[in-house]
Amino acid sequence: MSAQPIADNLFTEDMSALIGARNRETGQIFFPLPLTPDDNIEPVTLGTRGTVWTYTVQRFPPKPPYIGPTDPERFKPYVVAYVSLPGQTMVESRLTGVEPDDVKIGMEVEFTVIPLDPDAPLEEQKLIHAFKPVQGE
């Protein structure tokens, strides 16, 4: 068994983007998908590029229901950001591939998928969404 998404209806089938929801009446797009089908929504594939709107650094293991590494000796601080996807919505997400001191508001980022706990055995790994800095174009 290989790594699995941390939740259903989070990613497109090929895991190349997130699935958001569009309200059929208002057109408002949000993330994640609602848990009930009564919300008058339709799934929509979210954009894969955006900008950091704001961020913080998680410097200690979160409390449950967090399922990543909780051992303070193994825990590595990580950046959590709100990423603005143009014309769609904002997504709360981890940032990867960048040191906390190098993150800037307005930084261009692109979607990626990462393991929640890279040190976990492959059969136990859960995949989460993240954004990484856009590298030179």
Steps between C-alpha positions, in 0.01 A plus 500: 500500500631844415445841658138613503332845505421612853134552402254413224403764243811704568692452174415444135533137394857551374581708811613793285264751666261554789125464469304799622130570495295759309167609640251456213301809599771749591799369305712534815787253507634357821719220631468226612188336365209508747425176677130502414345480152229751602724803457404558134856475382689351210862384509752724326869443433699773671788684339849372565674835538444779745664741737565491873240726661629448855678230700617376837758249618384194697787454745360220721297183437127581470248333730276213378337440256840580344649169385850603397815465708434610858831410662657841579842352417384401148263786428620750241344851488304571182331793331121520474372757252184633348556477126288723279396325177416776248128527426415207726562485873764476772636166616665433834801286425849406598787654310784270403838554341559827683647588838270694735731804494484512118118510467359831375145624473421518128744218417387299195437135583376191321307194612668177603427192710720398793494227766370618838780308670791432261656267757194273523511159326363526143192289579408741782566828321219750448529756222407863556486805275775760508634784293863561408673809364481539122852455371640719221311521174 
